Tab-separated table of C-alpha atoms in Angstrom:
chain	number	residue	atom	x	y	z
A	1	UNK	CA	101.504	133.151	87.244
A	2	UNK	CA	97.712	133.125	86.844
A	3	UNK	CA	95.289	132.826	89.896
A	4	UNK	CA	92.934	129.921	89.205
A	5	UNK	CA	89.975	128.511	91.032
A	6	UNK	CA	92.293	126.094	92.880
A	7	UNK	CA	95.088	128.569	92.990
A	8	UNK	CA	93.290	130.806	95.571
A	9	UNK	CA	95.569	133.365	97.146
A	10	UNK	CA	92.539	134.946	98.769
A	11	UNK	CA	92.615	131.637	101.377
A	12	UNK	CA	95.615	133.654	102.886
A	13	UNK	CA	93.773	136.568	104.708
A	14	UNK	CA	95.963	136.560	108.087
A	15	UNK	CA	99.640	136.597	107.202
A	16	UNK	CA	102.549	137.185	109.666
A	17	UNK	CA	106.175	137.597	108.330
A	18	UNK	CA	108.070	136.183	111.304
A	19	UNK	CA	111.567	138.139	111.415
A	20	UNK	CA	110.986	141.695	109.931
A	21	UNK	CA	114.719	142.491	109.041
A	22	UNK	CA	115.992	143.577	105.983
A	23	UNK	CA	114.338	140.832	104.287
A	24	UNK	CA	111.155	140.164	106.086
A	25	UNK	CA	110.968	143.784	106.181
A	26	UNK	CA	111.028	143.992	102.583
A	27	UNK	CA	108.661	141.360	102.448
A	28	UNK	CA	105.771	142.927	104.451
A	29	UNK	CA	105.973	146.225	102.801
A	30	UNK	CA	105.700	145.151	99.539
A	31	UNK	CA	102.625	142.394	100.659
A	32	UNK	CA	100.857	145.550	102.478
A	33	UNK	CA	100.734	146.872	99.412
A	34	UNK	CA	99.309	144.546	97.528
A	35	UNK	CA	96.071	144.907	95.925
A	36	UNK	CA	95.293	141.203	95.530
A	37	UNK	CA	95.967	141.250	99.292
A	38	UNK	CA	93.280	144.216	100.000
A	39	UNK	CA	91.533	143.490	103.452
A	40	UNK	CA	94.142	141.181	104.331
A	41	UNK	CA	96.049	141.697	107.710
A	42	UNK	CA	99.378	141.377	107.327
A	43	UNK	CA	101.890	141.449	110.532
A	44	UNK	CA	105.233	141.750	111.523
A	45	UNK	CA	106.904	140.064	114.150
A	46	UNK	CA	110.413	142.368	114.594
A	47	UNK	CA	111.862	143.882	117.973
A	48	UNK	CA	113.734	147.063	119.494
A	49	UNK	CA	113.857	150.063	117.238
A	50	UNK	CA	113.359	148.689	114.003
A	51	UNK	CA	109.807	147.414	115.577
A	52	UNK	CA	109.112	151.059	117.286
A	53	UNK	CA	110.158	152.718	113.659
A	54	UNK	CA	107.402	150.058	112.022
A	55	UNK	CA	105.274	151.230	114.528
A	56	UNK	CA	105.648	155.279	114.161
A	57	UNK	CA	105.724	155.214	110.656
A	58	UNK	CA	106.037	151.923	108.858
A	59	UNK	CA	108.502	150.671	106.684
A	60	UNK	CA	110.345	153.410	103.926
A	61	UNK	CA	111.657	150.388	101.564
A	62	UNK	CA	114.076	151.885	98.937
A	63	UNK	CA	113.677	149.483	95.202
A	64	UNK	CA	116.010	149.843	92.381
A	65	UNK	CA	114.796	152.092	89.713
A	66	UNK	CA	112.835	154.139	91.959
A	67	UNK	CA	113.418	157.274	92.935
A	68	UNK	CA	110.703	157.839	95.909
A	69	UNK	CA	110.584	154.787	98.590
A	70	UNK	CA	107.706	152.821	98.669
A	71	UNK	CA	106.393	153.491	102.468
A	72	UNK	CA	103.476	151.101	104.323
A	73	UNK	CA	102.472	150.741	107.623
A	74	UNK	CA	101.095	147.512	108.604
A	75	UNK	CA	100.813	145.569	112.411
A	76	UNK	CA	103.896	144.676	113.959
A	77	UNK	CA	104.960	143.202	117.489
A	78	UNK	CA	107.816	141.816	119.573
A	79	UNK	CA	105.540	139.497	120.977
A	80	UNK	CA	103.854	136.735	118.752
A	81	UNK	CA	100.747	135.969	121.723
A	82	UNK	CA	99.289	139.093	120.730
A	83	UNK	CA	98.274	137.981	117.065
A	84	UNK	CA	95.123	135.719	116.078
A	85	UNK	CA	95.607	132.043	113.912
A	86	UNK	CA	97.244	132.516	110.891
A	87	UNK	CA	97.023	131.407	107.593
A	88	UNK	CA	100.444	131.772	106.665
A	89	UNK	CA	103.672	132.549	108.335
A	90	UNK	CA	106.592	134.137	106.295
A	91	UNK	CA	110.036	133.040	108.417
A	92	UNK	CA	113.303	135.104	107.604
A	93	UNK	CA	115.160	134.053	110.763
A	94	UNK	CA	118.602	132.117	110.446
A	95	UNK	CA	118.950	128.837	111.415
A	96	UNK	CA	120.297	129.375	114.465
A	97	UNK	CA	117.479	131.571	115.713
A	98	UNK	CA	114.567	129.006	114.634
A	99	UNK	CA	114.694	126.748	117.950
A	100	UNK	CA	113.989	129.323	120.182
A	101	UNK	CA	111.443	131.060	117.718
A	102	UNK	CA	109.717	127.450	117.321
A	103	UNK	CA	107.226	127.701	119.498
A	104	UNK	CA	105.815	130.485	118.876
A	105	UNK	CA	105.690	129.991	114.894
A	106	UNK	CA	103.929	126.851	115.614
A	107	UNK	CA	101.538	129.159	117.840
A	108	UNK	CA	100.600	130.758	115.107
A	109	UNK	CA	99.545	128.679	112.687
A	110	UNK	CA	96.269	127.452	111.516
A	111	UNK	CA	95.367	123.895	111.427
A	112	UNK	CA	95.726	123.846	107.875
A	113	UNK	CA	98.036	126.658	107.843
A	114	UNK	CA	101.457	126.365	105.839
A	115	UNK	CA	104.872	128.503	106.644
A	116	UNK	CA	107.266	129.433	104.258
A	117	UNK	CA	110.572	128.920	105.600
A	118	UNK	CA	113.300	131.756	103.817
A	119	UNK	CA	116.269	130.493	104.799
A	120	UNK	CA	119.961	130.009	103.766
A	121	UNK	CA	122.371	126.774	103.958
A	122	UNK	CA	120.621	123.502	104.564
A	123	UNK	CA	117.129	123.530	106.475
A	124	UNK	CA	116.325	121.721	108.848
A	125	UNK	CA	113.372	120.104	107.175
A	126	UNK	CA	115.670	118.689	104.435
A	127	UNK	CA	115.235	115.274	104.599
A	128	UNK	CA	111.517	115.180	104.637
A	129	UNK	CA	109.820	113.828	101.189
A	130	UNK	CA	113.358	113.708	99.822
A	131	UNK	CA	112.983	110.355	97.849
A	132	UNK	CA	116.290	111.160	96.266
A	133	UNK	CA	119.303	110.690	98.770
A	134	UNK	CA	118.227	107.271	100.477
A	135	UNK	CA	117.437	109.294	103.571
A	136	UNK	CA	113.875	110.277	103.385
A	137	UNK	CA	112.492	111.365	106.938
A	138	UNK	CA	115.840	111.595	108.623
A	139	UNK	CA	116.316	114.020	111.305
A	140	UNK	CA	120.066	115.847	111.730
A	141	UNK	CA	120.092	116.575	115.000
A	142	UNK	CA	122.599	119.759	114.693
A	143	UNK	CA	120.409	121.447	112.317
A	144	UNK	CA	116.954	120.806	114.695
A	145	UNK	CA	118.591	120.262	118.113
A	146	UNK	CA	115.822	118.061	120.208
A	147	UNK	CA	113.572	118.043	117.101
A	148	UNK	CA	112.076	120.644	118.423
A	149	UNK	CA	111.396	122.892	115.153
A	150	UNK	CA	110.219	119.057	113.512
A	151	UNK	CA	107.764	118.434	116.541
A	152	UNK	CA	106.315	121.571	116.875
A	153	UNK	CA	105.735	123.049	113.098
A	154	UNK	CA	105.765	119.648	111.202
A	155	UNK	CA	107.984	119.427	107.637
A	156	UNK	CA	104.414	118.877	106.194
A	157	UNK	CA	103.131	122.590	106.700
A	158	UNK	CA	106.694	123.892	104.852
A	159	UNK	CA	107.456	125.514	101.833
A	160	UNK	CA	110.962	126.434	101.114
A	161	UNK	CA	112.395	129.314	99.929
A	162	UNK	CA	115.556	130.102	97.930
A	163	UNK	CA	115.761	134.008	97.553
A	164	UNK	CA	118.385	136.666	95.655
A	165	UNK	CA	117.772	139.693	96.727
A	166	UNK	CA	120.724	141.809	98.080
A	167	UNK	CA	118.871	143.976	101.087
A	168	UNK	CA	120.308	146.424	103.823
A	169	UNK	CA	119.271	147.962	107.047
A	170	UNK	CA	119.759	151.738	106.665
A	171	UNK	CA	118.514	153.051	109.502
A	172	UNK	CA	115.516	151.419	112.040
A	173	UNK	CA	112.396	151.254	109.454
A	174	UNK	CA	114.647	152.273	106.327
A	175	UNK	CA	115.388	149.344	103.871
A	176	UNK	CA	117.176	149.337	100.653
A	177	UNK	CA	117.194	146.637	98.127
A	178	UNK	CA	120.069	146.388	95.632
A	179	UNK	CA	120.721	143.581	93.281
A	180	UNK	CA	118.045	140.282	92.907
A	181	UNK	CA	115.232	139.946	93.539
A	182	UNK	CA	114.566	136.161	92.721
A	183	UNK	CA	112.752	133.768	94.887
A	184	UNK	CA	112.149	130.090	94.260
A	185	UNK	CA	109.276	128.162	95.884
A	186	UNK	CA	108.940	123.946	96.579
A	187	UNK	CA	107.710	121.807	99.209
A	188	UNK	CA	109.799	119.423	100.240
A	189	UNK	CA	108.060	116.516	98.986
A	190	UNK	CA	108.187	117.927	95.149
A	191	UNK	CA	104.228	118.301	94.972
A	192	UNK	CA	103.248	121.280	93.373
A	193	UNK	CA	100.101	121.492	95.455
A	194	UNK	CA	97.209	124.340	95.289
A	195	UNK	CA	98.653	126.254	98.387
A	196	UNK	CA	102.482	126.710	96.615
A	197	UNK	CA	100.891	128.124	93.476
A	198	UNK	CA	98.602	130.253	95.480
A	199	UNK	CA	101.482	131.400	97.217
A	200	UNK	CA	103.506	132.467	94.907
A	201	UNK	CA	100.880	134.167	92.848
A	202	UNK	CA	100.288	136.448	96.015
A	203	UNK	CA	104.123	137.061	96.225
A	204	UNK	CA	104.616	137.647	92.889
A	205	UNK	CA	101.370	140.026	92.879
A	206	UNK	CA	103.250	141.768	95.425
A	207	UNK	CA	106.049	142.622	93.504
A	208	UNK	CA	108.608	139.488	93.525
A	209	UNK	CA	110.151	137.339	90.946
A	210	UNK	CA	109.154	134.103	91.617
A	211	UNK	CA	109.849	130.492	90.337
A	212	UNK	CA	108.030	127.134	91.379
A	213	UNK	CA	109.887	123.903	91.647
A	214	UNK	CA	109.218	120.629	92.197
A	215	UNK	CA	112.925	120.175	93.166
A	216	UNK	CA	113.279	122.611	95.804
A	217	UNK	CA	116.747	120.902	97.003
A	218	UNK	CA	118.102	121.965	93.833
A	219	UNK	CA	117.614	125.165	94.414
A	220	UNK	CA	119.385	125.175	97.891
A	221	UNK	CA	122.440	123.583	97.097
A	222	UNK	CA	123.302	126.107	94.065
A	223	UNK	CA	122.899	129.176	96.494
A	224	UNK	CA	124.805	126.997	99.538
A	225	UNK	CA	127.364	126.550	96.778
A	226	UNK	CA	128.557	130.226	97.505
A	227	UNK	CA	127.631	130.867	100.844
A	228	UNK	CA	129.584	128.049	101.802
A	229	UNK	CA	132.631	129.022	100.808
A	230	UNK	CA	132.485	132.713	100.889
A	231	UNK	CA	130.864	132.661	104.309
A	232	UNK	CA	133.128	131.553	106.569
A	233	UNK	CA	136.367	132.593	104.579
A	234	UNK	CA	134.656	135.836	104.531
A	235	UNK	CA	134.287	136.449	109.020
A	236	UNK	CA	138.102	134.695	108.881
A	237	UNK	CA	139.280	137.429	107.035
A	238	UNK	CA	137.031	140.075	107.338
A	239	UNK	CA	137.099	140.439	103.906
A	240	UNK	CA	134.629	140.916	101.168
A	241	UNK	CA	133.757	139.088	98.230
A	242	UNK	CA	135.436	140.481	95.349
A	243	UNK	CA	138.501	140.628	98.460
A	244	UNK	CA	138.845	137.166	99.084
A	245	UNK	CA	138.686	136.266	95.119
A	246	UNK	CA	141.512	138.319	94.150
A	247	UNK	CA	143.212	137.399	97.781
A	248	UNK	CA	145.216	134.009	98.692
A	249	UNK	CA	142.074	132.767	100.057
A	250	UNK	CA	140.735	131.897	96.565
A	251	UNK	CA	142.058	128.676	96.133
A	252	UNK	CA	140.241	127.407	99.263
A	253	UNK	CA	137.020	129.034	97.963
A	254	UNK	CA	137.631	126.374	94.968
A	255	UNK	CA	137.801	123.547	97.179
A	256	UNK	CA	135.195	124.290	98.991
A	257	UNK	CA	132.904	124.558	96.274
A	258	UNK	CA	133.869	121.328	94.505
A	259	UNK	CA	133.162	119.508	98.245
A	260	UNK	CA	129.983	121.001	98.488
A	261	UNK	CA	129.173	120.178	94.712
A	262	UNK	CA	130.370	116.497	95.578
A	263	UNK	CA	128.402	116.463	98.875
A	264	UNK	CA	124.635	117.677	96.838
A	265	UNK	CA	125.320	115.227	93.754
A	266	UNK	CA	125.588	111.972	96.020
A	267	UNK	CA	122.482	113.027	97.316
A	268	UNK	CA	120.489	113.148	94.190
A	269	UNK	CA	120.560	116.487	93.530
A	270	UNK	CA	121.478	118.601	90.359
A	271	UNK	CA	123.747	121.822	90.718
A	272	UNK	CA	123.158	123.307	87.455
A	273	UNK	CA	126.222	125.461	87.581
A	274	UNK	CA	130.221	124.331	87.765
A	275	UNK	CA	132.480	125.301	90.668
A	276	UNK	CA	134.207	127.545	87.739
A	277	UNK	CA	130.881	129.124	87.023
A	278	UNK	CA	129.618	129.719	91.199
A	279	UNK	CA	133.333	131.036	91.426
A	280	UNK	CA	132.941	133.643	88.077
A	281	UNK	CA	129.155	134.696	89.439
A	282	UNK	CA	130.758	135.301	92.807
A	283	UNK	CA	133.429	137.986	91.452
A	284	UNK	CA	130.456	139.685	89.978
A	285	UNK	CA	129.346	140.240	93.404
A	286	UNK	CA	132.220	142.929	94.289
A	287	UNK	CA	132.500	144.330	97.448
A	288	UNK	CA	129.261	142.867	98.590
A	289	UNK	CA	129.596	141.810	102.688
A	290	UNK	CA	128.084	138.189	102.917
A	291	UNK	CA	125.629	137.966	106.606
A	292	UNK	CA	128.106	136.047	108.345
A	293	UNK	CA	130.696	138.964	108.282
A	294	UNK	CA	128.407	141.210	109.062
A	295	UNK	CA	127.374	139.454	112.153
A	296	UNK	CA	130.613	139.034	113.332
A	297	UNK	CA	131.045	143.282	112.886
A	298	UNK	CA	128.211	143.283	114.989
A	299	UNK	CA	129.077	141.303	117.532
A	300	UNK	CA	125.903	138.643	117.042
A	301	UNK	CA	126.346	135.030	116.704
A	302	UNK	CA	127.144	133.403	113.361
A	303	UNK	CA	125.146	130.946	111.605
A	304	UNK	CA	127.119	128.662	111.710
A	305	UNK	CA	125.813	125.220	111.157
A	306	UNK	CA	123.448	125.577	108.185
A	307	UNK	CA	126.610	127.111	106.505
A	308	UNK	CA	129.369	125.639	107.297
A	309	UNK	CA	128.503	122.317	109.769
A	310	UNK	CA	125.644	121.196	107.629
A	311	UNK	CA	128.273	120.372	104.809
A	312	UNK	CA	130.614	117.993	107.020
A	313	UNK	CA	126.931	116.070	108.389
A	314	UNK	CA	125.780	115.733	104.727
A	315	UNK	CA	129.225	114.506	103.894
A	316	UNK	CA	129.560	112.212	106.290
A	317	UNK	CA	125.828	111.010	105.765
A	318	UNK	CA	126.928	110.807	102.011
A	319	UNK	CA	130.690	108.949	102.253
A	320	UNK	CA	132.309	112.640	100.604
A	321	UNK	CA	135.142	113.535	102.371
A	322	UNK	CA	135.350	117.329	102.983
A	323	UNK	CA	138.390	118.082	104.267
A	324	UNK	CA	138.308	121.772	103.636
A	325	UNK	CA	135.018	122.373	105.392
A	326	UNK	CA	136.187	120.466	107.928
A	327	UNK	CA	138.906	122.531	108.652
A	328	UNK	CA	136.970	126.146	108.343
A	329	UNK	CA	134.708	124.672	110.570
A	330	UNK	CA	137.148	124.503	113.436
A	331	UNK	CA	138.427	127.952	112.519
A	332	UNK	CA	135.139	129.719	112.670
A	333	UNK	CA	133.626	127.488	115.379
A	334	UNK	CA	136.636	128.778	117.335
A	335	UNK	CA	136.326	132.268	116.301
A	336	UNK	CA	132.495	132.133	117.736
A	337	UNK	CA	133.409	130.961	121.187
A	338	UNK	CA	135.900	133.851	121.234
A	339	UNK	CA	133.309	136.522	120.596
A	340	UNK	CA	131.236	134.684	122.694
A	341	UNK	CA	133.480	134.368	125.342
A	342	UNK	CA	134.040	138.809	124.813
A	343	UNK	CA	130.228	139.287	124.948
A	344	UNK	CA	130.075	137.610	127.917
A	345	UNK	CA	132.735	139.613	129.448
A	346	UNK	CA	131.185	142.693	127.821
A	347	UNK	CA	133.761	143.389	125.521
């Protein structure tokens, strides 16, 4: 992607990445070491040790094909009042983490400052400029309890992301990146305005694969295709990928899929890959852990509605029954208020 005159990536001088995990993380390092991004300030919001590691000696990010990690310090804080207006804001929380975090992401940004929301499942934003499904501007209130994420960043400022990139937490400060690599970029409305292509150019100078859209939504329901399914089958029975397609599980996988497939193309969308082809590309995915298993190892909640409640709302929204979402979305809402109810308890 060329930088143009109206394609101006130097317009983003302040930039916070809001969620400095394995992705975000990632993310920061790589922008730190930009040289299109030379002068820039570039922040991390992240917390406990992984934010004192940042802090001692930045972030040691391991890439494929590299023998020596790439290592950059930048600024990072637990505490989002301590940073200046922004002109963009990177978010790689989950869904369920964005309410709470609302505030303060709206806090940061310019007037005219945009926010690229990394996220998996459906967003909360989705509806916005979406002149496809018949629903343009609606609201779902389990994605966006309150509206509060709506009111206080605005669907307007958004750009959404759709990323591949298989990441891990090694140690506090010590990333690896396996397989991907791959992020797509769209506003909701479709426009392929100035600020997108300037955005990707400065990600892509950075060192990331990256693909504009104009149908963003797209995008989203090919990767939900997989992490719907292998998701929540995945915490049920603690097993991995390449586990639960060779398992008795696999059949529900299928069904699954073809819901969710039914679900996106009543909404206007294109899924440019069969349920047989999602279910081939996830057994070339092995023993990979999907995040909602490895939240439930960890004893931290589970994203649950973007992956798993979003498709019986859309369904419903859409007249598509879903009959096997429905039903893993009793399991593994009742799995969550049993670790719940053990955290509490301090099991």
């Amino acid at each position: 992607m060329g930088t143009t005159e109206t394609n101006n990536p130097g317009q983003f001088r302040n930039i916070c990445i809001f969620g400095a995990g394995a992705i975000g993380g990632a993310l920061a390092a790589r922008l730190a070491s930009s040289q299109m991004l030379r002068g820039a300030t570039i922040t991390a919001i992240a917390r406990g040790a992984h934010l004192q590691a940042i802090r001692d000696s930045g972030v040691h990010l391991y890439e494929p094909g590299k023998t020596e990690p790439l290592v950059m310090k930048f600024s990072a804080t637990d505490n989002a009042g301590d940073l200046g207006p922004q002109d963009l804001v990177i978010v790689t929380l989950k869904g369920h983490q964005l309410t709470s975090a609302s505030a303060d992401i709206a806090g940061l940004l310019k007037p005219e400052g945009r926010v690229v929301m990394i996220q998996n499942g459906i967003p909360w934003w989705y509806f916005h400029g979406d002149t496809a499904s018949g629903l343009e501007g609606r609201q779902v209130e389990a994605l966006d309890p309150g509206g509060l994420v709506w009111q206080r960043i605005g669907p307007e400022r958004v750009i959404g992301g759709v990323i591949y990139q298989g990441a891990q937490m090694l140690e506090p400060g010590h990333i690896r990146l396996t397989s991907g690599g791959l992020l797509h970029l769209g506003a909701p409305s479709g426009t392929m305005s100035p600020e997108l292509m300037a955005i990707a150019d400065l990600l892509q100078a950075s060192g990331w694969t990256i693909k504009t859209t104009d149908r963003i939504r797209d995008e989203i329901w090919l990767k939900f295709l997989g992490n719907a399914a292998f998701n929540p089958i995945s915490a049920l029975t603690r097993g991995r990928i390449s586990e639960i397609m060779d398992g008795p599980a696999v059949d529900l996988v299928k069904q699954v899929m073809t819901e969710v497939h039914a679900v996106a193309e009543r909404l206007g969308c294109h899924v440019r890959e069969t349920v047989d082809e999602k279910m081939e590309h996830g057994r070339g995915l092995g023993n990979a852990k999907t995040s909602m298993l490895q939240d439930l190892e960890q004893g931290r909640p589970m994203e649950i509605t973007p992956l798993t409640r979003a498709v019986t709302l859309l369904g419903r929204m859409a007249d598509v029954p879903t009959p096997a979402n429905d039903i893993l979305l009793s399991l593994i809402s009742q799995l969550d208020e049993s670790m719940a109810k053990a955290r509490a308890a301090g099991g």
